[in-house]
Short mmCIF file of C-alpha atoms in Angstrom, two decimals:
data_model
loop_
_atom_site.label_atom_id
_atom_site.label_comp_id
_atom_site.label_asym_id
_atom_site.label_seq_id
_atom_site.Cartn_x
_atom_site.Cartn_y
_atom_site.Cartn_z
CA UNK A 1 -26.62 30.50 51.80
CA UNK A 2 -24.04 28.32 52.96
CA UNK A 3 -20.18 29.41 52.30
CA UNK A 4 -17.17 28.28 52.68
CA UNK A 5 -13.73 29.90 54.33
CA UNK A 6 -10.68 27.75 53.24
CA UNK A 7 -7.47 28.26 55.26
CA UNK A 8 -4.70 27.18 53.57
CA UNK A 9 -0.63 27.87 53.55
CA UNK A 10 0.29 28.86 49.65
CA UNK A 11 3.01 27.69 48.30
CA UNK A 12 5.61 29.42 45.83
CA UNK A 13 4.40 27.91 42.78
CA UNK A 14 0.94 29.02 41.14
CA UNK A 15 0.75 25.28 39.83
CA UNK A 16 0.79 23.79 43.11
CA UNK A 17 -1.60 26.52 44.46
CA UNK A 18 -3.98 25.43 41.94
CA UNK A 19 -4.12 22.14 43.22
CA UNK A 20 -5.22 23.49 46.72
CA UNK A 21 -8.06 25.32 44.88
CA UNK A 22 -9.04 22.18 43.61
CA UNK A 23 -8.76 19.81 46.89
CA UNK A 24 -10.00 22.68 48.99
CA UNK A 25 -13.47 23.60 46.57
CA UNK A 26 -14.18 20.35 46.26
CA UNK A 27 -14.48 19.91 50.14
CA UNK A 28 -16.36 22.60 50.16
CA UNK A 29 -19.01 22.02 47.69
CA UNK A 30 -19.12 18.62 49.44
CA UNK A 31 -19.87 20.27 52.79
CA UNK A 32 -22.77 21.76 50.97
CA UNK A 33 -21.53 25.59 50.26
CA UNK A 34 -22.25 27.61 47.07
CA UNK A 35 -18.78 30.23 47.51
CA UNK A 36 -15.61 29.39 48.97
CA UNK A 37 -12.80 32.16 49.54
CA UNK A 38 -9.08 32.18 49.67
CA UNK A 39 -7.12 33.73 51.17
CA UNK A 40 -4.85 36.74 49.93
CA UNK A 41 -2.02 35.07 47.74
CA UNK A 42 -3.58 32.02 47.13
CA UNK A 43 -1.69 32.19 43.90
CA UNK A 44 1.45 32.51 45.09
CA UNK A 45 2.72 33.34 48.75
CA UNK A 46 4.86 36.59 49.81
CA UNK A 47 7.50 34.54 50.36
CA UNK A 48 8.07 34.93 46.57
CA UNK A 49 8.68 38.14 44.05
CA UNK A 50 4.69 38.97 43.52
CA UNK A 51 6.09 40.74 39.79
CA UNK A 52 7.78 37.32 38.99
CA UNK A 53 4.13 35.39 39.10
CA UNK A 54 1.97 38.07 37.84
CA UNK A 55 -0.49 37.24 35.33
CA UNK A 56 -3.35 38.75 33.68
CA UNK A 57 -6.95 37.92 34.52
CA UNK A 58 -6.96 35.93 31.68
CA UNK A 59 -3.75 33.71 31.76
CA UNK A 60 -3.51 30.46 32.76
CA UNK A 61 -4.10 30.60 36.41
CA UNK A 62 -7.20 32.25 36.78
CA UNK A 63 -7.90 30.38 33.87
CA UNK A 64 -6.98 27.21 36.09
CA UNK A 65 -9.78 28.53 38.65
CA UNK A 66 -12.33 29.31 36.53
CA UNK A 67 -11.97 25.59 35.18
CA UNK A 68 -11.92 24.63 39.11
CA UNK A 69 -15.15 26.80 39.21
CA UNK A 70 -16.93 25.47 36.16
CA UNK A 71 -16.26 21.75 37.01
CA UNK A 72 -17.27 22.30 40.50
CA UNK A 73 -20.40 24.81 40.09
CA UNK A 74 -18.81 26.65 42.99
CA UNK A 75 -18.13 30.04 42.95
CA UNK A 76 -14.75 30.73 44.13
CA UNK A 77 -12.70 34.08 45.58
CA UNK A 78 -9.07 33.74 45.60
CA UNK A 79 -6.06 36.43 45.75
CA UNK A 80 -3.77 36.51 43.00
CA UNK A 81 -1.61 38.98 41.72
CA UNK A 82 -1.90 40.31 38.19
CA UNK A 83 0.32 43.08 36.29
CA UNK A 84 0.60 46.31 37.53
CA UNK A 85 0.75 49.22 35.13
CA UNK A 86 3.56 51.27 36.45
CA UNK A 87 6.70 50.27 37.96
CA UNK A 88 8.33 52.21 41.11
CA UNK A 89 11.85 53.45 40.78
CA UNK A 90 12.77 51.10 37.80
CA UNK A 91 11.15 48.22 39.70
CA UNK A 92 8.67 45.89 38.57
CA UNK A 93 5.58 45.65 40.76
CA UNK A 94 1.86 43.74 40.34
CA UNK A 95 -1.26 44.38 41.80
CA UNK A 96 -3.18 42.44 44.79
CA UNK A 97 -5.60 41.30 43.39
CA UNK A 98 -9.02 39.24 44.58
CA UNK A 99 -10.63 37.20 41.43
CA UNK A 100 -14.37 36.18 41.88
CA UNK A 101 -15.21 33.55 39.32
CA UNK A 102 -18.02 31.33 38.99
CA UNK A 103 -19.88 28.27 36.32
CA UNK A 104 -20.21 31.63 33.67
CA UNK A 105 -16.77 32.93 33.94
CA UNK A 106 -15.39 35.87 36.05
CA UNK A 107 -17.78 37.43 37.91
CA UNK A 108 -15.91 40.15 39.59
CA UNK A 109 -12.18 41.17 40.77
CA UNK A 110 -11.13 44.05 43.19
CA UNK A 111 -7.43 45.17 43.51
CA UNK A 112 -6.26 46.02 46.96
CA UNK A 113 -6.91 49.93 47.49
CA UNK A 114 -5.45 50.38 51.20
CA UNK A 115 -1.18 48.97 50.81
CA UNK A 116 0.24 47.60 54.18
CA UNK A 117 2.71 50.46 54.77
CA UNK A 118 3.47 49.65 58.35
CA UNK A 119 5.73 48.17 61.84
CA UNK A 120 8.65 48.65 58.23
CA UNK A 121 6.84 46.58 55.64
CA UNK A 122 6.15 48.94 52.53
CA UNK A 123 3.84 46.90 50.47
CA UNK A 124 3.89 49.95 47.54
CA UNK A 125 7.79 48.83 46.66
CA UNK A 126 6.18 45.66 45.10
CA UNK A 127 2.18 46.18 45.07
CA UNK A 128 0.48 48.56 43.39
CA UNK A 129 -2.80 50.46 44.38
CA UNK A 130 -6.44 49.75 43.46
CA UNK A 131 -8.43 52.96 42.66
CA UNK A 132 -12.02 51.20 43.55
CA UNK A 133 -14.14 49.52 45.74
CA UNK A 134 -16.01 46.42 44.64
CA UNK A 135 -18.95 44.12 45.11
CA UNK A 136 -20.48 41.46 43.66
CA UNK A 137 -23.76 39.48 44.13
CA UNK A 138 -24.04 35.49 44.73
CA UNK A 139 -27.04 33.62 45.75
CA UNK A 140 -29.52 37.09 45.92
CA UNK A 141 -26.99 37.84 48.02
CA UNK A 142 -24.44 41.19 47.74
CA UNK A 143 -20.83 40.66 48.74
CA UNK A 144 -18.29 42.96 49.29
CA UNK A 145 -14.82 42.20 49.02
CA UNK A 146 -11.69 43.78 50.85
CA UNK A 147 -7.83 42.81 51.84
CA UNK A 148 -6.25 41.73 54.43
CA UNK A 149 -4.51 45.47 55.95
CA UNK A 150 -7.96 46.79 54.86
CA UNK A 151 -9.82 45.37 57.96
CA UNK A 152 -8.59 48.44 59.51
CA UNK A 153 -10.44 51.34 57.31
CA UNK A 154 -14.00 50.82 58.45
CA UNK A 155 -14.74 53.74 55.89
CA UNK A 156 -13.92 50.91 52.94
CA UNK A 157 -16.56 48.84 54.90
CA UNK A 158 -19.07 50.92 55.55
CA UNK A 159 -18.88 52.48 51.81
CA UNK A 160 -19.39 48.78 50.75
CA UNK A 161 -22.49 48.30 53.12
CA UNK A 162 -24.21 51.35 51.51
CA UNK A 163 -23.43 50.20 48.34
CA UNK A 164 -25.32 46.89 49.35
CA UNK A 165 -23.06 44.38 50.70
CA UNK A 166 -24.02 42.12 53.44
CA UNK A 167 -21.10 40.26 53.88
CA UNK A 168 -17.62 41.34 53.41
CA UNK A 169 -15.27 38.90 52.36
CA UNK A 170 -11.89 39.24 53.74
CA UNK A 171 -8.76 38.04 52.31
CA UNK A 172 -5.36 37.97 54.35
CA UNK A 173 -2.16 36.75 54.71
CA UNK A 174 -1.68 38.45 58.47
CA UNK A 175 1.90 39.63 59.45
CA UNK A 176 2.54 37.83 62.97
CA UNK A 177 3.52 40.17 66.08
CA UNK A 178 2.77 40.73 69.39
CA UNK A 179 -0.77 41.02 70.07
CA UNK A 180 -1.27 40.57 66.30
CA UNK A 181 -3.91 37.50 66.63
CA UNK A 182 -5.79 39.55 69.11
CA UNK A 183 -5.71 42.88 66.92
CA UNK A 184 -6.88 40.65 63.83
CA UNK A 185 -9.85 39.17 65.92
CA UNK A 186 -10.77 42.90 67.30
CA UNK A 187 -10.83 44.33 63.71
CA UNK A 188 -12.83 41.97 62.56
CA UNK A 189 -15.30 42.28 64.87
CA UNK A 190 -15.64 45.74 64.64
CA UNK A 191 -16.13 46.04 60.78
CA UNK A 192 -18.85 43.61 61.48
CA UNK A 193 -20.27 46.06 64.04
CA UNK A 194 -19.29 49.58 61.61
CA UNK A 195 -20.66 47.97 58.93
CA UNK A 196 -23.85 45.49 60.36
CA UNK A 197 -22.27 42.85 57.98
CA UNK A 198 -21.32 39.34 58.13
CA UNK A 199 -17.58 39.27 58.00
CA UNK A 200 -15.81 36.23 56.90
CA UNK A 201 -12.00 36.41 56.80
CA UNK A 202 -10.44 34.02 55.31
CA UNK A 203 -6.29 34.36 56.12
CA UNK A 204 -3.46 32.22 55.20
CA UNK A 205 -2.69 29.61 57.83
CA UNK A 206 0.81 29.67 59.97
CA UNK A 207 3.70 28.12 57.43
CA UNK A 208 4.86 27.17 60.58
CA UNK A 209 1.87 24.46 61.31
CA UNK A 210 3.23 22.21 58.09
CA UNK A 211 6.96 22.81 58.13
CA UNK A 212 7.98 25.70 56.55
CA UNK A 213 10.18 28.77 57.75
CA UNK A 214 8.68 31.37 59.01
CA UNK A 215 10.60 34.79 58.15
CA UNK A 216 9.82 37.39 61.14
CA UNK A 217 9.11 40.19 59.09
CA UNK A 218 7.14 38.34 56.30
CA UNK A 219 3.58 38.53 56.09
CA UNK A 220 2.76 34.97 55.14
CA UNK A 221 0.12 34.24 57.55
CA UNK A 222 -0.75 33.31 60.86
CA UNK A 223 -4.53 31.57 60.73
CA UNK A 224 -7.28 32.21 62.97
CA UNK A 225 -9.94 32.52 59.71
CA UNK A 226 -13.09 34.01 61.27
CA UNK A 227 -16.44 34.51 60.25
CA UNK A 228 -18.53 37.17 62.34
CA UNK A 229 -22.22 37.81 62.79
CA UNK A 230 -23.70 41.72 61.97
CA UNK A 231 -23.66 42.11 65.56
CA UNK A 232 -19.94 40.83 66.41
CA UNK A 233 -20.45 37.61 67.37
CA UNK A 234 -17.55 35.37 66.28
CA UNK A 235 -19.69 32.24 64.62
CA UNK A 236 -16.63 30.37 63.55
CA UNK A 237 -12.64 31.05 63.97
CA UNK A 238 -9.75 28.82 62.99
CA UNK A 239 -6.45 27.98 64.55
CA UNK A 240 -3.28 28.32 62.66
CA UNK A 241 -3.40 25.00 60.65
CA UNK A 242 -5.02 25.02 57.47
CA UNK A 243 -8.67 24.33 57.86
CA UNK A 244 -11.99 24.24 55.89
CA UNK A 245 -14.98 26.79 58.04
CA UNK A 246 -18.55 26.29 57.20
CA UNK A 247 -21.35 28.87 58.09
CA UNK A 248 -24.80 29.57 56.88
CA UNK A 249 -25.29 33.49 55.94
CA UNK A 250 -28.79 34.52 56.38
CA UNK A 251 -29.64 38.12 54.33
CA UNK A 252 -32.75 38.35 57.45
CA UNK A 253 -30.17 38.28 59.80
CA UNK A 254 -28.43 41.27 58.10
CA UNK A 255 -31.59 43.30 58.55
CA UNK A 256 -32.50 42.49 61.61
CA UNK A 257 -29.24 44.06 62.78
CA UNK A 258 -29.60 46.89 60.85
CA UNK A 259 -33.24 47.42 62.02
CA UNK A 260 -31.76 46.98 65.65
CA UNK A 261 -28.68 49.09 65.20
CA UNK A 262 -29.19 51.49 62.56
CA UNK A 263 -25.40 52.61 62.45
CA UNK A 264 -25.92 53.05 58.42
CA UNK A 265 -29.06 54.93 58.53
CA UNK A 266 -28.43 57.29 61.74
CA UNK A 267 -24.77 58.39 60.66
CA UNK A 268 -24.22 62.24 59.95
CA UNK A 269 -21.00 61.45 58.19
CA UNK A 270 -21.05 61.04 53.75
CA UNK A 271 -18.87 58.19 53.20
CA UNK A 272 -17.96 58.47 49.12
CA UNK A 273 -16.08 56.29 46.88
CA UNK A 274 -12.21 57.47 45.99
#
């Protein structure tokens, strides 16, 4: 199966980020893929209120993808942010949410279980929680689907493999930092390896590469996209930029790893859903 990992730098406005979907799919389906993923806040990017632009599965932007989806016969994974149900000290709050919709409607969505509560960013003042791990199948093929901070709970990863994932979608928008690129690209590799996946990460790209101020301590994105094999070999990786990666996912390849390293099947340790 052929797949797509579009890097892209959102914009404040959900209308504007809807064109990107648009652009970006269609490049996609014309590089021959079946799925393309987003990144995290495709809808709208952390450099806005996430409360402000929430909207419910149903409203007019993921309505705006599924048309993309539809038109396109693509099926598409994109983060947006949809209402959450409790606020936090008087203050409004959404979740971070991934939407999976294809030609029949939506297929799937997963909201964000792990919240980036680290180097001073609390996510939870604006975000709230998930309460459940998700996959979804595409092709005869079972995805599972995680979030940016996420990459670093191999237990979400390997719970997903067990449940019959193959590939792990990824969505980010990476907080830059020293040695943050490098931390990204080691995380991502090592899922693969927890997990015998394919992991393909798809993050926002560097505001920085198309003109846009970069706040230090916002996580809006640095690149580097990256799709890795079930044995940690990186098979494609972006730059900063926003880009369009291509790979082909082969379910054989999957089992071959897990048939060579049978980290799944050996472990002593019960890895249970929340």
């Amino acid at each position: 199966m052929r797949i797509a990992v579009s890097q892209v730098v959102s914009g404040v406005a959900p209308g504007g980020n809807l064109d990107l979907i648009r652009d970006c799919t269609r490049r996609a389906k014309d590089a021959g893929a079946e799925l393309v993923v987003f990144p995290e806040a495709t809808m709208a990017s952390f450099a806005t209120r996430s409360a402000e632009v929430a909207e419910p599965l149903d409203g007019e932007w993921a309505n705006g993808v599924l048309t993309v989806a539809r038109e396109l016969e693509m099926t598409i994974v994109a983060g947006m942010f949809t209402p959450a149900r409790e606020a936090a000290g008087g203050r409004p709050r959404a979740r971070n949410t991934l939407l999976v919709a294809d030609a029949s409607g939506v297929v799937a969505h997963y909201d964000k279980m792990h919240l980036f509560e680290a180097w001073g960013f609390e996510e939870s003042r604006h975000i709230e929680a998930g309460d459940r791990p998700v996959t979804f199948t595409c092709g005869g093929i079972t995805f599972g689907l995680a979030t940016c901070y996420e990459v670093r709970f191999p237990e979400l990863f390997k719970y997903l493999a067990l449940a019959g994932a193959q590939v792990v979608l990824v969505a980010a928008s990476w907080m830059r930092g020293e040695r943050k690129i490098d931390q990204w690209r080691a995380l991502t590799v090592a899922r693969a390896l927890d997990s015998t996946c394919y992991i393909v990460a798809a993050g926002q790209g560097d505001p920085a590469t198309v003109g846009l101020t970069v706040k230090p301590d916002s996580p809006t994105g640095v690149g580097h996209s990256v799709v890795v094999s079930p044995l940690g070999d990186i098979l494609a990786e972006a730059d900063a930029a926003p880009a369009l990666l291509i790979a082909d996912l082969d379910p054989a390849v999957v089992a071959d790893a897990r048939a060579r390293l049978p980290v799944l099947a050996t472990s002593r340790f019960t890895i249970a859903a929340p």
